[in-house]
Each structure stands twice: as C-alpha cells, then as structure tokens.
Short mmCIF file of C-alpha atoms and ligand atoms in Angstrom, two decimals:
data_model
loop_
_atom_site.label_atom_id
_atom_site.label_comp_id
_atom_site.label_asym_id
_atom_site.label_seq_id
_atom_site.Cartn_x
_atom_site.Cartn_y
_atom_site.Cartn_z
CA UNK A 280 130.32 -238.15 2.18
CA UNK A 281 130.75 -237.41 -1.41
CA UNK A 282 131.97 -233.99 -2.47
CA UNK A 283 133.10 -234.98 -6.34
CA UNK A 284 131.39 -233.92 -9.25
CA UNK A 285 129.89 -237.10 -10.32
CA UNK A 286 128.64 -239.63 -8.88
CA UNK A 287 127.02 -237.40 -6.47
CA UNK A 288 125.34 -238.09 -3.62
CA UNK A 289 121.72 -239.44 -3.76
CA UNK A 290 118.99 -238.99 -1.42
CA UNK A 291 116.42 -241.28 0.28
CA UNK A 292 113.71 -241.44 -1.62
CA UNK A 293 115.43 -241.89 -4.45
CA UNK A 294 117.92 -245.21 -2.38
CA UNK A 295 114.60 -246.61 -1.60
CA UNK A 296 113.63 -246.44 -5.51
CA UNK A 297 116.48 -248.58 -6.43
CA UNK A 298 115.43 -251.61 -3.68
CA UNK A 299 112.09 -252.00 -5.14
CA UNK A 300 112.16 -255.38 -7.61
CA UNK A 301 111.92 -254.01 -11.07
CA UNK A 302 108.80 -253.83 -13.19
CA UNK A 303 107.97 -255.00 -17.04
CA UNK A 304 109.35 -252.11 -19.32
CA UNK A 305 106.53 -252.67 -21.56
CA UNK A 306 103.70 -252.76 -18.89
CA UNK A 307 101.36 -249.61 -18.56
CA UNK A 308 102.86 -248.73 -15.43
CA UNK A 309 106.31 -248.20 -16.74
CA UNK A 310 104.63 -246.25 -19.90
CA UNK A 311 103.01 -243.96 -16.98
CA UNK A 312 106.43 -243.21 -15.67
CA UNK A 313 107.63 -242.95 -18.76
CA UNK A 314 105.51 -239.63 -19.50
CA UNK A 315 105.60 -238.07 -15.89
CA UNK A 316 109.72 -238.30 -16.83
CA UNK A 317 109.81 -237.24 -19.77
CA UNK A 318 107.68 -233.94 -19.14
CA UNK A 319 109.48 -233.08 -16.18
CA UNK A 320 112.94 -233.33 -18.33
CA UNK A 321 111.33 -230.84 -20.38
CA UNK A 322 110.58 -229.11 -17.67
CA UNK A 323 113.98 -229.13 -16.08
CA UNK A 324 115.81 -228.41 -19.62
CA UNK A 325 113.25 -225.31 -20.23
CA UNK A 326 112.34 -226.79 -23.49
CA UNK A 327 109.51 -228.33 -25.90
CA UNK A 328 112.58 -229.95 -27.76
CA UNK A 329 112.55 -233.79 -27.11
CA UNK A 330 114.75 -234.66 -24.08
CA UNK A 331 115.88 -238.44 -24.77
CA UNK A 332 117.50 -240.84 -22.10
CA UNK A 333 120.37 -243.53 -22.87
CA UNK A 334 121.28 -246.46 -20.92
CA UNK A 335 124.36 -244.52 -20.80
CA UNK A 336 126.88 -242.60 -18.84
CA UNK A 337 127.23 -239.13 -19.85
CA UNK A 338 129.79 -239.64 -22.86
CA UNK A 339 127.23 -241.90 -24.61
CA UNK A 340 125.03 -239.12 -24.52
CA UNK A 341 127.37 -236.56 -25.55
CA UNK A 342 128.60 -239.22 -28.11
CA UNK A 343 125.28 -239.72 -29.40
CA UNK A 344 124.89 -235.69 -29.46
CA UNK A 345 127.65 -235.67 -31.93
CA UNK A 346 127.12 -238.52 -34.42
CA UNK A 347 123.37 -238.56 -34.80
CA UNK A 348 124.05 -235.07 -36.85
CA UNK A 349 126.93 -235.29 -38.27
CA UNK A 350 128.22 -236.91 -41.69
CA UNK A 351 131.84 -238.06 -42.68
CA UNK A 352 134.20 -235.22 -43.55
CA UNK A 353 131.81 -232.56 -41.52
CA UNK A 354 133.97 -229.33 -40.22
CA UNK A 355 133.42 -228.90 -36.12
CA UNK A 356 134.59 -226.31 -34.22
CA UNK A 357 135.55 -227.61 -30.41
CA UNK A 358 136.01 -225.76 -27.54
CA UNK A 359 138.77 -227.56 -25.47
CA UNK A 360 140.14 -226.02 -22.17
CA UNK A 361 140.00 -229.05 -20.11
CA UNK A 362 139.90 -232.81 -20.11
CA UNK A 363 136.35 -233.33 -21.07
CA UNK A 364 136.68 -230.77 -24.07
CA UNK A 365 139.22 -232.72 -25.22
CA UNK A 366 137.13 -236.01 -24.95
CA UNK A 367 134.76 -234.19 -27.50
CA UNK A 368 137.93 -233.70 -30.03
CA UNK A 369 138.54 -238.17 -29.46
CA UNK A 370 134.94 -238.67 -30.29
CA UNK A 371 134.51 -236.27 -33.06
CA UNK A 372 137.61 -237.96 -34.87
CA UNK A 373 136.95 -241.40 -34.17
CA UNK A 374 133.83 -241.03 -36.59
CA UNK A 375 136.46 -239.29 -39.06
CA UNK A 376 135.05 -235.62 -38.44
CA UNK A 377 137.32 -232.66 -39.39
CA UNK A 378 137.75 -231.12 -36.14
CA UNK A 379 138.91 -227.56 -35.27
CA UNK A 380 139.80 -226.47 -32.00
CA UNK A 381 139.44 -223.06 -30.06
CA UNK A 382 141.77 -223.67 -26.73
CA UNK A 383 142.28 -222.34 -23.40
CA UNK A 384 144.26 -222.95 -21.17
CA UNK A 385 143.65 -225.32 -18.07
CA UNK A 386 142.12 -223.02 -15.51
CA UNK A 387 141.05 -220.24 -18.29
CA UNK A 388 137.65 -220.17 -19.89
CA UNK A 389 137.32 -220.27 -23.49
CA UNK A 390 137.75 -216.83 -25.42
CA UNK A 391 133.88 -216.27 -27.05
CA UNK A 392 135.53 -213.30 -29.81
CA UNK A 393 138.06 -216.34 -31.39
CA UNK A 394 134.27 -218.50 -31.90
CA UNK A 395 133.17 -215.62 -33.36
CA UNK A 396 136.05 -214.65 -35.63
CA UNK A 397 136.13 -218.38 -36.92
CA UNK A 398 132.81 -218.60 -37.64
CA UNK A 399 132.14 -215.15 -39.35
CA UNK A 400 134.87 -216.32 -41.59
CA UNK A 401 133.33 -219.28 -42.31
CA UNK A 402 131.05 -217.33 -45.24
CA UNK A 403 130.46 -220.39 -46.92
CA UNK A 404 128.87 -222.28 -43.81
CA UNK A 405 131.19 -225.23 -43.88
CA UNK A 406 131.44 -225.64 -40.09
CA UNK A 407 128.67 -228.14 -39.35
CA UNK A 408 128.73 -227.66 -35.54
CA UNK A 409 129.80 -226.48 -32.79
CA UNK A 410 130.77 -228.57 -29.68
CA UNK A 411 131.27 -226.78 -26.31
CA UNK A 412 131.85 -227.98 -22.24
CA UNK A 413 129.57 -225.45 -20.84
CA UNK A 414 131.40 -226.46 -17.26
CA UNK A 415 134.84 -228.23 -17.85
CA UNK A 416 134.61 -230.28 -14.75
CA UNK A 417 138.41 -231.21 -14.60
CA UNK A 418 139.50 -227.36 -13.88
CA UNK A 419 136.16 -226.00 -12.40
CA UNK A 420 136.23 -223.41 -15.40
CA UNK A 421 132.22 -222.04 -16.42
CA UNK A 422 132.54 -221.44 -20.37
CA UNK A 423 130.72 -218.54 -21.55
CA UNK A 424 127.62 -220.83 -23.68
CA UNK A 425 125.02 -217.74 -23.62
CA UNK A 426 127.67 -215.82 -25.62
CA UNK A 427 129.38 -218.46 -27.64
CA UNK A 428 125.78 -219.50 -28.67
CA UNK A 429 124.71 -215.81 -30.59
CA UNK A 430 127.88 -216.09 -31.98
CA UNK A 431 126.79 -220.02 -33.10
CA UNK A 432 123.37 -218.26 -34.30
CA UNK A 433 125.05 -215.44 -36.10
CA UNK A 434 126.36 -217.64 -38.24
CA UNK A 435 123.01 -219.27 -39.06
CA UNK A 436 123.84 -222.70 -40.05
CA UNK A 437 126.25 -224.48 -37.18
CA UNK A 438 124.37 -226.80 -34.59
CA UNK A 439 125.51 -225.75 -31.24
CA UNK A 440 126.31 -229.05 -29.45
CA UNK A 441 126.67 -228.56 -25.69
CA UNK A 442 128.05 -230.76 -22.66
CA UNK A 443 125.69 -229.64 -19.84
CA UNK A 444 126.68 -232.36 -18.11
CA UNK A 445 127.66 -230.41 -14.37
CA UNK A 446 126.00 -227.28 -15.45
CA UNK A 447 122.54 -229.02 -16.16
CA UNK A 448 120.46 -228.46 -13.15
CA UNK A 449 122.86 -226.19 -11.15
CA UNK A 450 123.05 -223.46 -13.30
CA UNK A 451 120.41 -221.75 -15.72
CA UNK A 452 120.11 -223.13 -19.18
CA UNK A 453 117.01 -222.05 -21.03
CA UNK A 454 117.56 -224.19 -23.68
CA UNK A 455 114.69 -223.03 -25.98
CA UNK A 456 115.41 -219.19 -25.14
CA UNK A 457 118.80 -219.55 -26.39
CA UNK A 458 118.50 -222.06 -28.84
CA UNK A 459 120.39 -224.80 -28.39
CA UNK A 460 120.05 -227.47 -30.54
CA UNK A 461 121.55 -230.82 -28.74
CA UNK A 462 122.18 -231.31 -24.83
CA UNK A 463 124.04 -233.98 -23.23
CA UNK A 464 124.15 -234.65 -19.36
CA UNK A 465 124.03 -237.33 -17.42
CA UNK A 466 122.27 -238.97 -14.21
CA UNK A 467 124.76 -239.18 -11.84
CA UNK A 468 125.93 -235.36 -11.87
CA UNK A 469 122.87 -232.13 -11.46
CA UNK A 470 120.22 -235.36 -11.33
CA UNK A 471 120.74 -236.81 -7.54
CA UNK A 472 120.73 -240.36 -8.97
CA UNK A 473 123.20 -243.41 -9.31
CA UNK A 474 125.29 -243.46 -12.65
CA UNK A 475 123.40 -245.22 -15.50
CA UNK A 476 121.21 -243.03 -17.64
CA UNK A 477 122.15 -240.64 -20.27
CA UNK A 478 120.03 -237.88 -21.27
CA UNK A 479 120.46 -235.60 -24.70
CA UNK A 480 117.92 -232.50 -25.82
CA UNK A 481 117.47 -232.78 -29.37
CA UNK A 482 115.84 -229.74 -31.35
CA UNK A 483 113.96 -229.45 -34.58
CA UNK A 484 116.86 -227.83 -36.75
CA UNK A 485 118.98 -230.66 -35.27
CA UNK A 486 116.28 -233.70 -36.52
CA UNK A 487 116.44 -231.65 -39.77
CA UNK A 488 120.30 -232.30 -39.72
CA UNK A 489 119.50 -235.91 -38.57
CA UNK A 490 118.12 -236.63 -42.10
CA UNK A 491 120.80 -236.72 -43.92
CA UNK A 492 123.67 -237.28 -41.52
CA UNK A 493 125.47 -240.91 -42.53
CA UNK A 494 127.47 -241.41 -39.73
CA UNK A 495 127.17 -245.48 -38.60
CA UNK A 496 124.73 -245.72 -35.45
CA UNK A 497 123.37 -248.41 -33.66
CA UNK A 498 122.56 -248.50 -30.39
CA UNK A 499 122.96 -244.63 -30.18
CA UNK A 500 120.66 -244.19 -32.65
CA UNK A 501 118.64 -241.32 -31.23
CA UNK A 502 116.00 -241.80 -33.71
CA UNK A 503 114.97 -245.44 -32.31
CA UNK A 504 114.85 -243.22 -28.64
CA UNK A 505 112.65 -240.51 -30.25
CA UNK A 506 110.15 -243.25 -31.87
CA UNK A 507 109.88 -245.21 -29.01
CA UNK A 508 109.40 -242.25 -26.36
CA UNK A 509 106.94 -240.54 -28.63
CA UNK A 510 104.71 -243.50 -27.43
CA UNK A 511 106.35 -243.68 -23.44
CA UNK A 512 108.53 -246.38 -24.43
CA UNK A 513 111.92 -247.04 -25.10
CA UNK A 514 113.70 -249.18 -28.02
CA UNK A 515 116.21 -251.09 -25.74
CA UNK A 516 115.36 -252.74 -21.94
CA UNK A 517 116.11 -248.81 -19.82
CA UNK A 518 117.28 -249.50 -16.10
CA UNK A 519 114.06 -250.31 -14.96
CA UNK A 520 115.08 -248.64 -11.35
CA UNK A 521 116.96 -245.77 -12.15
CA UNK A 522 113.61 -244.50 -14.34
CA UNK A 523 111.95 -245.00 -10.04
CA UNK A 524 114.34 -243.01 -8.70
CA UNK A 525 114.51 -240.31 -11.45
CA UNK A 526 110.87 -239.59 -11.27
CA UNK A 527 111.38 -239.18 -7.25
CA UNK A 528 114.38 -236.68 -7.95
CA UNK A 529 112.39 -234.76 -10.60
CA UNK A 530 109.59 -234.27 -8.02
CA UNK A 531 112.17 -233.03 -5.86
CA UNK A 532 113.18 -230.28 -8.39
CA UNK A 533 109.82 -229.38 -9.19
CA UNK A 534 109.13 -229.08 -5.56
CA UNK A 535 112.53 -226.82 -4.79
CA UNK A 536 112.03 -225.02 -8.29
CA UNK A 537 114.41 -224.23 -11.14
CA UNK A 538 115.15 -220.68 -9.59
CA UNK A 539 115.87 -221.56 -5.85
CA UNK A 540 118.13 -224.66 -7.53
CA UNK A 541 120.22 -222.65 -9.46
CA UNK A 542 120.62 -219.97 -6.12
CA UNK A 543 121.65 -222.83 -3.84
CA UNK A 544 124.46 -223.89 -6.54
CA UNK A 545 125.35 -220.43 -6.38
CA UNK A 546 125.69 -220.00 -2.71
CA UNK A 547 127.19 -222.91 -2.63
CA UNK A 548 129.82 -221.57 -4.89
CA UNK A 549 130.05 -218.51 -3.15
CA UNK A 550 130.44 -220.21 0.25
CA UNK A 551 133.41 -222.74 -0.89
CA UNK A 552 135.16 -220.23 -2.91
CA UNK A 553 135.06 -217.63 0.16
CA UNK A 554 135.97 -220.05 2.61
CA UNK A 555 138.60 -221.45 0.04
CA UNK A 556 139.91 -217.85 -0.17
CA UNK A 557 139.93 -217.17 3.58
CA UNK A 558 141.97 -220.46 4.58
CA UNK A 559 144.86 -218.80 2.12
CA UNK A 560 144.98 -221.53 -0.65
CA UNK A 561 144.72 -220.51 -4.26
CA UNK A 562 141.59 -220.95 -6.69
CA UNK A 563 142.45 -222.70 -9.87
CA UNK A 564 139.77 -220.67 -11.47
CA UNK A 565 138.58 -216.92 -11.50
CA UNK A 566 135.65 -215.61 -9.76
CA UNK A 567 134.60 -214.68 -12.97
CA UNK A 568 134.35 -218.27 -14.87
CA UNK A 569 133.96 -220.43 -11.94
CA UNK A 570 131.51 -223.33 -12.23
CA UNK A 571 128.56 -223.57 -9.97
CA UNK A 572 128.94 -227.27 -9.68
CA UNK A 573 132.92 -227.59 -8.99
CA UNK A 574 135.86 -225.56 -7.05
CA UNK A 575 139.25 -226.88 -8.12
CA UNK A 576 141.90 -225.54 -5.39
CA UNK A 577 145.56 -225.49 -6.56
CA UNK A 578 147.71 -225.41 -3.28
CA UNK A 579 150.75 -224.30 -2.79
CA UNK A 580 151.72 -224.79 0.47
CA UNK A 581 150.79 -228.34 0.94
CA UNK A 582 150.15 -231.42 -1.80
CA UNK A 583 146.98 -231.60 -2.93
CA UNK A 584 146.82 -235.16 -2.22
CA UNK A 585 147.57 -235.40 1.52
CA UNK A 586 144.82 -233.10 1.45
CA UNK A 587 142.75 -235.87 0.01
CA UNK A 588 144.19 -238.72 2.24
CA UNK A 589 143.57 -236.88 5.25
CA UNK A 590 139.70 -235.65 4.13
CA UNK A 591 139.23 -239.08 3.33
CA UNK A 592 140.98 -240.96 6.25
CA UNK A 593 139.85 -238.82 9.41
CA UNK A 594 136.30 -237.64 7.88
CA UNK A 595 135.20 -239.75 5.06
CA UNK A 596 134.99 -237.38 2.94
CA UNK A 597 136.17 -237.71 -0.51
CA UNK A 598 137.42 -235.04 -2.61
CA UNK A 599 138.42 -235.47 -6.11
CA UNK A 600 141.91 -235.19 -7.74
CA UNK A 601 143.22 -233.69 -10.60
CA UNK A 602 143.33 -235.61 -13.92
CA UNK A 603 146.78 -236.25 -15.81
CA UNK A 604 148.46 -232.94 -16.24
CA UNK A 605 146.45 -232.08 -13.19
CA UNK A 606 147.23 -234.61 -10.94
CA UNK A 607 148.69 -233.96 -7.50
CA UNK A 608 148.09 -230.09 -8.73
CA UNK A 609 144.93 -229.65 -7.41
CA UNK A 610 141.72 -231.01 -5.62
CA UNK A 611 138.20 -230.37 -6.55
CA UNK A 612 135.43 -229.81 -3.84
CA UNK A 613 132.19 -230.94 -5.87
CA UNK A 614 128.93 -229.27 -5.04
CA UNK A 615 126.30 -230.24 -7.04
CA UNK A 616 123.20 -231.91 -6.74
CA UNK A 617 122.06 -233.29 -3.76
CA UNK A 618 123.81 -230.67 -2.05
CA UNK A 619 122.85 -228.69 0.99
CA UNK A 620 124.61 -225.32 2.65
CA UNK A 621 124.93 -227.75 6.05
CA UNK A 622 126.99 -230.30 3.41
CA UNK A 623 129.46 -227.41 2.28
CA UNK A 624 129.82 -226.38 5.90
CA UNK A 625 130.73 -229.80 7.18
CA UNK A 626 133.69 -230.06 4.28
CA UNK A 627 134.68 -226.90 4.63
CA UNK A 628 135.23 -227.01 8.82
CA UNK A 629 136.97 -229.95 7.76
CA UNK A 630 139.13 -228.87 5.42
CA UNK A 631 140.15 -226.47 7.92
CA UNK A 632 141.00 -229.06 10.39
CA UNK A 633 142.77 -231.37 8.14
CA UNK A 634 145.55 -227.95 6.95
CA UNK A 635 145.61 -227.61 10.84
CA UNK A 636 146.77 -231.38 11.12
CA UNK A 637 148.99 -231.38 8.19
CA UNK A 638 150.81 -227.97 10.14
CA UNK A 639 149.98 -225.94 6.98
CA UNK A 640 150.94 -222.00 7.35
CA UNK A 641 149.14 -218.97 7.62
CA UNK A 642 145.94 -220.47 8.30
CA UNK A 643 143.89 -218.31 10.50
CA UNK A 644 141.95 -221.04 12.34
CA UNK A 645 138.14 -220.37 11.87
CA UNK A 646 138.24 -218.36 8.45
CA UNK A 647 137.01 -220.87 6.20
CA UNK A 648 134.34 -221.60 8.05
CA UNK A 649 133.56 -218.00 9.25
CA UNK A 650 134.03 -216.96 5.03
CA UNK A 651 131.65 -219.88 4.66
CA UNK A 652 128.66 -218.79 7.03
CA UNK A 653 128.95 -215.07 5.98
CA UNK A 654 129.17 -216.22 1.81
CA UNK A 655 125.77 -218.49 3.04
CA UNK A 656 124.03 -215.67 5.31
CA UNK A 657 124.08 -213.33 2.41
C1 PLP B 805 131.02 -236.39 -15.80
C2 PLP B 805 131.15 -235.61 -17.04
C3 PLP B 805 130.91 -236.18 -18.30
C4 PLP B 805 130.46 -237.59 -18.49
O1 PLP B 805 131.30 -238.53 -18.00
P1 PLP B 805 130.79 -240.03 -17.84
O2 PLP B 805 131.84 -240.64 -16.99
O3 PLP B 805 130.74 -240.59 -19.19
O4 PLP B 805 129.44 -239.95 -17.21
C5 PLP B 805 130.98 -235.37 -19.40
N1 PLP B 805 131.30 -234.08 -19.30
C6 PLP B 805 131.54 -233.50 -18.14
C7 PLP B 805 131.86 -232.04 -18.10
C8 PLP B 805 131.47 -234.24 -16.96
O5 PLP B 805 131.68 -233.65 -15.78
#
C-alpha cells in the first residue's frame, strides 16, 4: 500500500490500460485519444491555455517550464523552502540564469510580503520570472501561490512559473482565474497513473516570451509539443499506454468532479493531521500551510525510521522518509490521488499499532484513529 507522494497508487481501470499491446501513435485512434486528453487537461487545469505532455517525469516538465521562456542572463526570483525549490535554483543555473532566492525555512512556508517587496523594487522590470513550489513535497509545506501570484501581476511583466506538481489535482488551481502563465506536474503524483508523462500549462503571455527566449532546447522544446498537439499528435513516439490509462483517470475526475476532489484531499488532510495530533507526535508543518497532498511528522519520541521499518515490515505499507537534511527527522504520510478516507484509516490504525509495538509513550491507544473518524465524519 503506497502512502508517498509520488508514485501513487493507481487504480484498476487504469492497471488494465497499461496490459493492452500498444497502438500506432500516428493512427486515428491514438489522434482520438489524443483530443479527449487533451480537453480534459484543460478541464482539470481550469484553463483554455494549452496543457502539453512530456515523455517526462515531473522535472522535465518543470525544466521545460523554465527554459522554453527564458534567455541567457534573465533575472528569476525562486522561492526555495524545501528540496524541490531548490531543484528549481540547479535548473535555473545550469542554463546560466541569474537566480534570486526568497527562502524559508524547512517546515515554514514562503513569506508572500518579501515577493512583493522584491518585485515592487524591481521598477525597471528586470526580473523575468518567477518560479514557485506551490506544495514543497519534502516538508509537506502549502506555499501561498494565490497571493504570491497578485504580487507576480502587480508587477506586470514577470511570468509566474509554478510547480503544481502535488498540488495539481488535490487542491484548487484556477489557472486562468489567477493567471498563471506556465504549470508543471507530473503523472505519477494528483494523476492516479504510473510515472512517465510530464505535463506543463503554457499561456499566451508566456508563448509571447517564447519568441524571443534563446535558451538551447531540443527535446524539451515545447513548441514542437504545441505544433504537434494542435493537430492530436505529438513530435516524439509518447508512451503509447500511459496516454490509455490517462484518459481512464481523467474520466474518473470528471466523474468525481473538481470540487468533491479537492474536499476529499482536504479531509484527508484533516483526518491524518488530527489523528497525527491525537497519537502525540509533532507536525512538521502548521495547520495553516499544510499541503493537501502530504503530512510530514517529525517525532520525537521515537526515530522516524523504525517507524518506517515497522509500517513497512508488519503492514506493507510504505511511508516516505525525509530527504538529506531531513533524513531520519521525519516521515511523510502521502495522500494524494488515488486516495480514499478507508486508505487514510487503514494507515492511520496502523500507525497506531506500530508506536504501540515500538513501546512509544503517551499514546492513548485508539486516538488516532478516533481523531481520524471524527476529522472524516465532519
Ligand atoms: C515529485 C515532485 C516533482 C517531480 O519529481 P520527478 O521525480 O521528476 O517526477 C517536482 N516537484 C514536486 C513538488 C514533487 O513532489
């Protein structure tokens, strides 16, 4: 049972996608697919922008997110309170970008006023972009994107660049309301499928920038993807499969709806953090920046990795670590995607069981699960 943010777990119908033999990427019937897919992206990213997809984990779409607009020697702000924050720093300098950080923190969410303060100085619109982790998966920490981004649009010429990669389908991101010019995320996080595709939201202000940015591209080249899916096709063989089982899962959305998706993510939230609470081990996060998609638990009492052995070992269920700094500091209870409130109770009564078998203290037995039914009845 997989309770990590990414890969998450898949259903049925979409297993059964990825056993069928593959079919001609250039036939009709793939085309067909092709534009059932791409609509319901559009649908799920609450956009008319063009929603692209990369044979590509979720970096090469954020990767492509960056470069595609960007030219040598551009100023970027970057938001970094985490591990993935910091990934968009690497990237942004490989391609020899001038890159200015805003930091937090691990645990702490991003401070919107410094954006703002950096970029009303900016009066002669030198920063090119913005690049933000709407949820920095590696502490569990929600940034604050709907304020950041009027702060990004105050300033008039900045492309906001976002990493929706565990917020995407878990948590509500009208991307045309707000604006947002370029989207990364990534199929094996908010989109119930195996690893594999990459998917990046591209608006009109952003093609605008495309024009004249010189940074090298290839593969990445968004503007092959945009050609090629104007017509329901691709420039490079896609993963034939993954395209099946991604047209199941978006019928599955459609059929839940964007509203009761996001609400389930949120209970589920509620009902981990609460039970989290109850069981008397600390939240690496506050209530009030927690992601929807992620609870990282920083315990005291016992190591965070016998935790893990014993989840894994007597329940097969596997938790996630913490990364470098993190490591051994915490564990992260993933709950996004294909994610039900029966799931979180199942992890949660075990949890409980596996602090009773490692003779943690002050655990009232039956309070996780007991926070975790009340957090889900409500
Ligand atoms: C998973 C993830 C990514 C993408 O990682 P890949 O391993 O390249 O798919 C990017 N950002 C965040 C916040 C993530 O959780």
């Amino acid at each position: 049972m997989l309770m990590i943010p990414g890969p998450t777990p898949v259903p049925e119908k979409a297993l059964l996608e990825l056993a069928k033999h593959p079919i001609g990427h250039r036939s009709d019937d793939f085309s067909k697919i092709m534009a059932e897919v791409t609509q319901n992206l559009k649908w799920l990213h609450q956009t008319q922008n063009d929603v692209l997809v990369l044979t590509s984990s979720g970096t090469g779409a954020m990767e492509a997110g960056i470069i595609n607009f960007l030219s040598r020697g551009d100023r970027v702000l970057a938001g970094t309170n985490g591990k993935f924050g910091e990934r968009w720093v690497e990237v942004a300098k490989a391609y020899g970008l001038e890159v200015e950080t805003i930091t937090a923190d691990y645990g702490q969410p991003l401070d919107p006023e410094q954006f703002r303060e950096k970029l009303e100085a900016d009066t002669e619109k030198q920063i090119k972009a913005v690049i933000l982790t709407h949820s920095e998966t590696s502490t569990g920490v929600l940034n604050d994107l709907e304020t950041i981004n009027r702060h990004v649009k105050a300033h008039g010429e900045a492309l906001i660049i976002v990493d929706a990669v565990t917020s995407l389908g878990a948590y509500n991101i009208p991307v045309d309301e707000w604006g947002l010019d370029v989207v990364g995320s990534g199929s094996q996080k908010g989109y119930m499928i195996p690893p594999g595709l990459g998917f990046v939201s591209v608006s009109a202000k952003a093609w605008e920038a495309y024009k004249t940015a010189n940074l090298p591209r290839y593969y990445l080249d968004l503007g092959k993807y945009k050609k090629t899916a104007d017509k329901n096709s691709n420039p490079f063989t896609p993963p034939v499969n993954l395209f099946f089982a991604l047209q199941a899962t978006l019928r599955m959305m459609q059929a839940e709806g964007l509203e009761n998706i996001f609400a389930r993510h949120q209970r589920l939230m509620n009902a981990t953090r609460a039970a989290v609470k109850a069981m008397g081990l600390p939240l690496f996060a506050a209530d009030e920046c927690a992601s929807p998609a992620i609870t990282a638990v920083a315990p005291t009492q016992v190591e965070a990795e016998k935790v893990r052995s014993v989840m894994k070992k007597q329940f097969d269920i596997a938790l996630a670590g913490g990364q470098d700094s993190l490591k051994g500091k915490i564990f992260r209870i993933g709950h996004l995607g294909f994610v039900s409130d029966r799931d979180v109770l199942c992890a949660i009564g075990a949890l409980e069981a596996t602090l009773q078998m490692l003779n943690v203290e002050g655990v009232t037995s039956g309070a996780g699960v007991a926070a975790a039914a009340e957090a889900i009845s409500q």
